[in-house]
Amino acid sequence: DAKTTQPTSMDCAEGRAANLPCNHSTISGNEYVYWYRQIHSQGPQYIIHGLKNNETNEMASLIITEDRKSSTLILPHATLRDTAVYYCIVRVHGSSNTGKLIFGQGTTLQVKP
Amino acid sequence: GAVVSQHPSWVICKSGTSVKIECRSLDFQATTMFWYRQFPKQSLMLMATSNEGSKATYEQGVEKDKFLINHASLTLSTLTVTSAHPEDSSFYICSAREGEQYFGPGTRLTVL
């Protein structure tokens, strides 16, 4: 699976949009971009995933560049409860495959009042 | 989303004893489950992939005789830490896949 690069930490003001970048320049054509987050002392929580089109759900939006070498996770109105470590992971999609989720160091997002 | 539970949520044991951690998919069947370990201020490290009805596949450097994994049904996988020592103290997290991969809340193991 391709490797990802994320900033170590970011701050965001409560109520503002949080934009978390991720570089995945070696991504393969059949690899999806996944985002998970981990709030302190809890298991990771799935946020969103995408292949090449932008995606949006009730939690966040995912913007993937046309060349697919980078992406941005957007939390439109960050709250204090969004403070967590955010992981960007690339892997092959589908329940029938054995693609594993390999976690990097992630970005620690601190939402401040 | 799908729900994955773990039991116990925390456990303290004496050095040399064995500890079993259960991972259950509550509202779906999971052919594949995964076990991770996380040390303080570090990321999750994949330990092994557990497939129902077959032997687990361990990541490089993980001792299969120390970390016994059993995936006897489509909703239950267990991790047994045998002869636990203080260095095995960690946060153990399981996950199960139904399309996407969903994680349990984790089990905090402290070995005295």
mmCIF file of C-alpha atoms in Angstrom:
data_model
loop_
_atom_site.group_PDB
_atom_site.id
_atom_site.type_symbol
_atom_site.label_atom_id
_atom_site.label_comp_id
_atom_site.label_asym_id
_atom_site.label_seq_id
_atom_site.Cartn_x
_atom_site.Cartn_y
_atom_site.Cartn_z
ATOM 1 C CA ASP A 1 0.000 0.000 0.000
ATOM 2 C CA ALA A 2 1.143 3.523 -0.768
ATOM 3 C CA LYS A 3 2.584 5.657 1.988
ATOM 4 C CA THR A 4 1.012 8.903 3.163
ATOM 5 C CA THR A 5 2.493 12.093 4.608
ATOM 6 C CA GLN A 6 0.573 14.331 7.004
ATOM 7 C CA PRO A 7 1.512 17.322 9.145
ATOM 8 C CA THR A 8 2.202 16.339 12.735
ATOM 9 C CA SER A 9 -0.225 18.792 14.267
ATOM 10 C CA MET A 10 -2.721 21.532 13.474
ATOM 11 C CA ASP A 11 -4.869 23.971 15.397
ATOM 12 C CA CYS A 12 -8.322 25.163 14.459
ATOM 13 C CA ALA A 13 -10.725 27.634 16.039
ATOM 14 C CA GLU A 14 -14.049 26.267 17.154
ATOM 15 C CA GLY A 15 -16.745 26.870 14.553
ATOM 16 C CA ARG A 16 -14.276 27.304 11.726
ATOM 17 C CA ALA A 17 -13.510 24.813 8.994
ATOM 18 C CA ALA A 18 -10.626 22.440 9.636
ATOM 19 C CA ASN A 19 -8.676 21.484 6.520
ATOM 20 C CA LEU A 20 -6.364 18.513 6.991
ATOM 21 C CA PRO A 21 -3.962 17.794 4.127
ATOM 22 C CA CYS A 22 -2.482 14.463 3.088
ATOM 23 C CA ASN A 23 0.105 13.610 0.468
ATOM 24 C CA HIS A 24 0.033 10.212 -1.225
ATOM 25 C CA SER A 25 2.170 10.708 -4.313
ATOM 26 C CA THR A 26 2.750 6.975 -4.892
ATOM 27 C CA ILE A 27 -0.915 5.980 -4.805
ATOM 28 C CA SER A 28 -1.906 3.266 -7.261
ATOM 29 C CA GLY A 29 -4.900 3.360 -9.562
ATOM 30 C CA ASN A 30 -6.910 0.887 -7.503
ATOM 31 C CA GLU A 31 -6.142 2.407 -4.102
ATOM 32 C CA TYR A 32 -8.679 4.453 -2.225
ATOM 33 C CA VAL A 33 -7.996 7.246 0.242
ATOM 34 C CA TYR A 34 -9.419 6.577 3.700
ATOM 35 C CA TRP A 35 -9.685 8.871 6.686
ATOM 36 C CA TYR A 36 -10.071 7.727 10.270
ATOM 37 C CA ARG A 37 -9.779 9.609 13.518
ATOM 38 C CA GLN A 38 -8.922 8.530 17.026
ATOM 39 C CA ILE A 39 -10.106 10.412 20.032
ATOM 40 C CA HIS A 40 -7.923 9.888 23.067
ATOM 41 C CA SER A 41 -8.091 6.361 24.514
ATOM 42 C CA GLN A 42 -10.732 5.196 22.057
ATOM 43 C CA GLY A 43 -10.704 3.009 18.958
ATOM 44 C CA PRO A 44 -10.378 4.699 15.557
ATOM 45 C CA GLN A 45 -13.554 5.990 13.944
ATOM 46 C CA TYR A 46 -14.192 5.766 10.211
ATOM 47 C CA ILE A 47 -14.819 9.171 8.633
ATOM 48 C CA ILE A 48 -14.867 8.934 4.869
ATOM 49 C CA HIS A 49 -13.163 7.419 1.847
ATOM 50 C CA GLY A 50 -12.880 8.128 -1.868
ATOM 51 C CA LEU A 51 -11.200 7.077 -5.088
ATOM 52 C CA LYS A 52 -11.017 10.129 -7.328
ATOM 53 C CA ASN A 53 -14.231 12.083 -6.986
ATOM 54 C CA ASN A 54 -14.861 14.430 -4.093
ATOM 55 C CA GLU A 55 -16.992 12.880 -1.380
ATOM 56 C CA THR A 56 -19.194 14.302 1.342
ATOM 57 C CA ASN A 57 -21.053 12.747 4.247
ATOM 58 C CA GLU A 58 -22.537 13.905 7.509
ATOM 59 C CA MET A 59 -19.108 14.117 9.128
ATOM 60 C CA ALA A 60 -16.810 15.604 6.542
ATOM 61 C CA SER A 61 -15.858 16.279 2.940
ATOM 62 C CA LEU A 62 -12.962 14.724 1.087
ATOM 63 C CA ILE A 63 -11.298 16.615 -1.723
ATOM 64 C CA ILE A 64 -8.935 14.586 -3.922
ATOM 65 C CA THR A 65 -6.717 16.324 -6.457
ATOM 66 C CA GLU A 66 -7.101 15.405 -10.096
ATOM 67 C CA ASP A 67 -3.746 13.597 -10.159
ATOM 68 C CA ARG A 68 -4.750 11.819 -6.913
ATOM 69 C CA LYS A 69 -1.391 12.586 -5.334
ATOM 70 C CA SER A 70 -2.920 14.505 -2.452
ATOM 71 C CA SER A 71 -6.191 15.048 -0.666
ATOM 72 C CA THR A 72 -7.780 17.249 1.978
ATOM 73 C CA LEU A 73 -10.233 16.289 4.672
ATOM 74 C CA ILE A 74 -12.572 19.137 5.568
ATOM 75 C CA LEU A 75 -14.516 19.370 8.798
ATOM 76 C CA PRO A 76 -16.849 22.242 7.923
ATOM 77 C CA HIS A 77 -17.604 23.519 11.431
ATOM 78 C CA ALA A 78 -15.102 22.125 13.900
ATOM 79 C CA THR A 79 -16.184 21.600 17.493
ATOM 80 C CA LEU A 80 -14.165 20.811 20.597
ATOM 81 C CA ARG A 81 -15.248 17.173 20.227
ATOM 82 C CA ASP A 82 -13.387 17.014 16.907
ATOM 83 C CA THR A 83 -10.072 17.224 18.755
ATOM 84 C CA ALA A 84 -8.383 13.957 17.797
ATOM 85 C CA VAL A 85 -5.617 12.330 15.760
ATOM 86 C CA TYR A 86 -6.645 12.114 12.106
ATOM 87 C CA TYR A 87 -5.202 9.365 9.955
ATOM 88 C CA CYS A 88 -5.028 9.373 6.168
ATOM 89 C CA ILE A 89 -4.547 5.871 4.768
ATOM 90 C CA VAL A 90 -4.495 4.468 1.250
ATOM 91 C CA ARG A 91 -5.484 0.906 0.526
ATOM 92 C CA VAL A 92 -7.231 -1.288 -1.962
ATOM 93 C CA HIS A 93 -10.994 -1.251 -1.413
ATOM 94 C CA GLY A 94 -13.475 -4.066 -1.069
ATOM 95 C CA SER A 95 -14.464 -6.784 1.369
ATOM 96 C CA SER A 96 -13.098 -9.558 -0.783
ATOM 97 C CA ASN A 97 -9.536 -8.312 -0.747
ATOM 98 C CA THR A 98 -6.990 -8.603 2.018
ATOM 99 C CA GLY A 99 -5.906 -4.953 1.987
ATOM 100 C CA LYS A 100 -4.859 -3.961 5.449
ATOM 101 C CA LEU A 101 -5.195 -0.592 7.119
ATOM 102 C CA ILE A 102 -1.695 0.509 8.014
ATOM 103 C CA PHE A 103 -1.633 3.576 10.233
ATOM 104 C CA GLY A 104 0.998 6.295 10.016
ATOM 105 C CA GLN A 105 1.534 8.954 12.655
ATOM 106 C CA GLY A 106 -1.462 11.045 11.647
ATOM 107 C CA THR A 107 -2.251 14.695 12.343
ATOM 108 C CA THR A 108 -3.172 15.795 15.838
ATOM 109 C CA LEU A 109 -5.955 18.349 15.435
ATOM 110 C CA GLN A 110 -6.535 20.629 18.380
ATOM 111 C CA VAL A 111 -9.780 22.589 18.214
ATOM 112 C CA LYS A 112 -9.591 25.638 20.435
ATOM 113 C CA PRO A 113 -12.419 27.707 21.898
ATOM 114 C CA GLY B 1 -22.071 2.339 11.062
ATOM 115 C CA ALA B 2 -21.378 -1.188 12.178
ATOM 116 C CA VAL B 3 -20.608 -1.792 15.852
ATOM 117 C CA VAL B 4 -17.627 -3.680 17.211
ATOM 118 C CA SER B 5 -17.300 -4.398 20.915
ATOM 119 C CA GLN B 6 -14.382 -5.522 23.048
ATOM 120 C CA HIS B 7 -14.263 -7.137 26.429
ATOM 121 C CA PRO B 8 -12.856 -6.320 28.853
ATOM 122 C CA SER B 9 -12.300 -2.593 28.421
ATOM 123 C CA TRP B 10 -9.397 -2.765 30.828
ATOM 124 C CA VAL B 11 -7.537 -5.475 32.685
ATOM 125 C CA ILE B 12 -4.713 -5.620 35.218
ATOM 126 C CA CYS B 13 -2.836 -8.864 35.647
ATOM 127 C CA LYS B 14 0.274 -10.241 37.273
ATOM 128 C CA SER B 15 3.376 -11.017 35.290
ATOM 129 C CA GLY B 16 3.351 -14.573 33.953
ATOM 130 C CA THR B 17 -0.388 -14.928 33.677
ATOM 131 C CA SER B 18 -2.428 -15.113 30.470
ATOM 132 C CA VAL B 19 -5.119 -12.680 29.452
ATOM 133 C CA LYS B 20 -7.884 -13.184 26.910
ATOM 134 C CA ILE B 21 -9.500 -10.275 25.056
ATOM 135 C CA GLU B 22 -12.714 -10.737 23.088
ATOM 136 C CA CYS B 23 -13.748 -8.856 19.982
ATOM 137 C CA ARG B 24 -17.305 -9.087 18.690
ATOM 138 C CA SER B 25 -19.068 -7.689 15.657
ATOM 139 C CA LEU B 26 -22.525 -6.911 17.017
ATOM 140 C CA ASP B 27 -24.686 -6.331 13.976
ATOM 141 C CA PHE B 28 -22.785 -7.913 11.133
ATOM 142 C CA GLN B 29 -20.743 -10.955 10.295
ATOM 143 C CA ALA B 30 -17.039 -10.469 9.779
ATOM 144 C CA THR B 31 -14.980 -12.982 7.872
ATOM 145 C CA THR B 32 -11.893 -10.941 8.638
ATOM 146 C CA MET B 33 -10.900 -9.277 11.871
ATOM 147 C CA PHE B 34 -7.713 -7.447 12.754
ATOM 148 C CA TRP B 35 -5.764 -6.942 15.967
ATOM 149 C CA TYR B 36 -3.728 -3.816 16.648
ATOM 150 C CA ARG B 37 -1.572 -2.670 19.518
ATOM 151 C CA GLN B 38 -0.899 0.917 20.507
ATOM 152 C CA PHE B 39 1.725 2.166 22.938
ATOM 153 C CA PRO B 40 1.409 5.612 24.554
ATOM 154 C CA LYS B 41 1.874 8.507 22.136
ATOM 155 C CA GLN B 42 2.363 6.114 19.236
ATOM 156 C CA SER B 43 0.257 5.066 16.296
ATOM 157 C CA LEU B 44 -1.606 1.801 15.918
ATOM 158 C CA MET B 45 0.520 -1.167 14.930
ATOM 159 C CA LEU B 46 -1.115 -4.054 13.122
ATOM 160 C CA MET B 47 -0.361 -7.336 14.892
ATOM 161 C CA ALA B 48 -2.318 -9.893 12.915
ATOM 162 C CA THR B 49 -5.155 -10.601 10.532
ATOM 163 C CA SER B 50 -7.709 -13.128 11.723
ATOM 164 C CA ASN B 51 -9.804 -15.089 9.264
ATOM 165 C CA GLU B 52 -12.787 -17.139 10.400
ATOM 166 C CA GLY B 53 -12.048 -20.840 10.414
ATOM 167 C CA SER B 54 -8.375 -20.546 9.553
ATOM 168 C CA LYS B 55 -5.096 -19.605 11.161
ATOM 169 C CA ALA B 56 -4.279 -15.989 11.751
ATOM 170 C CA THR B 57 -1.650 -14.215 9.702
ATOM 171 C CA TYR B 58 0.851 -12.396 11.885
ATOM 172 C CA GLU B 59 2.830 -9.306 10.966
ATOM 173 C CA GLN B 60 6.588 -9.484 10.970
ATOM 174 C CA GLY B 61 8.026 -9.374 14.460
ATOM 175 C CA VAL B 62 4.847 -10.459 16.241
ATOM 176 C CA GLU B 63 5.242 -13.727 18.153
ATOM 177 C CA LYS B 64 2.387 -16.030 17.218
ATOM 178 C CA ASP B 65 2.987 -18.290 20.222
ATOM 179 C CA LYS B 66 2.704 -15.362 22.578
ATOM 180 C CA PHE B 67 -0.315 -13.703 20.996
ATOM 181 C CA LEU B 68 -2.807 -16.473 20.302
ATOM 182 C CA ILE B 69 -5.667 -15.538 18.028
ATOM 183 C CA ASN B 70 -8.822 -17.565 17.557
ATOM 184 C CA HIS B 71 -11.578 -16.616 15.131
ATOM 185 C CA ALA B 72 -14.069 -19.379 15.793
ATOM 186 C CA SER B 73 -17.183 -17.673 14.454
ATOM 187 C CA LEU B 74 -18.156 -14.873 12.115
ATOM 188 C CA THR B 75 -18.836 -12.561 15.044
ATOM 189 C CA LEU B 76 -16.103 -13.391 17.536
ATOM 190 C CA SER B 77 -12.322 -13.240 17.562
ATOM 191 C CA THR B 78 -10.183 -13.608 20.666
ATOM 192 C CA LEU B 79 -6.630 -12.525 21.436
ATOM 193 C CA THR B 80 -4.833 -14.292 24.268
ATOM 194 C CA VAL B 81 -1.656 -12.736 25.585
ATOM 195 C CA THR B 82 0.209 -15.681 27.071
ATOM 196 C CA SER B 83 2.697 -15.345 29.928
ATOM 197 C CA ALA B 84 2.223 -11.617 29.956
ATOM 198 C CA HIS B 85 5.064 -9.342 31.050
ATOM 199 C CA PRO B 86 5.176 -5.621 31.839
ATOM 200 C CA GLU B 87 6.386 -4.826 28.316
ATOM 201 C CA ASP B 88 3.107 -6.278 26.984
ATOM 202 C CA SER B 89 1.221 -3.500 28.728
ATOM 203 C CA SER B 90 -0.522 -1.643 25.926
ATOM 204 C CA PHE B 91 -3.819 -0.637 24.351
ATOM 205 C CA TYR B 92 -5.141 -3.502 22.232
ATOM 206 C CA ILE B 93 -7.684 -2.673 19.548
ATOM 207 C CA CYS B 94 -9.582 -4.997 17.272
ATOM 208 C CA SER B 95 -11.425 -4.232 14.087
ATOM 209 C CA ALA B 96 -13.807 -6.069 11.818
ATOM 210 C CA ARG B 97 -14.500 -5.573 8.170
ATOM 211 C CA GLU B 98 -17.856 -5.336 6.463
ATOM 212 C CA GLY B 99 -16.958 -3.398 3.371
ATOM 213 C CA GLU B 100 -15.353 -0.733 5.508
ATOM 214 C CA GLN B 101 -13.303 -1.518 8.578
ATOM 215 C CA TYR B 102 -14.809 -0.726 11.968
ATOM 216 C CA PHE B 103 -12.912 -0.606 15.231
ATOM 217 C CA GLY B 104 -13.671 -1.669 18.746
ATOM 218 C CA PRO B 105 -13.211 0.680 21.712
ATOM 219 C CA GLY B 106 -9.957 -0.954 22.764
ATOM 220 C CA THR B 107 -8.717 -2.871 25.805
ATOM 221 C CA ARG B 108 -6.159 -1.374 28.172
ATOM 222 C CA LEU B 109 -3.844 -4.105 29.466
ATOM 223 C CA THR B 110 -1.576 -3.421 32.413
ATOM 224 C CA VAL B 111 0.831 -6.135 33.489
ATOM 225 C CA LEU B 112 2.308 -5.707 36.943
#
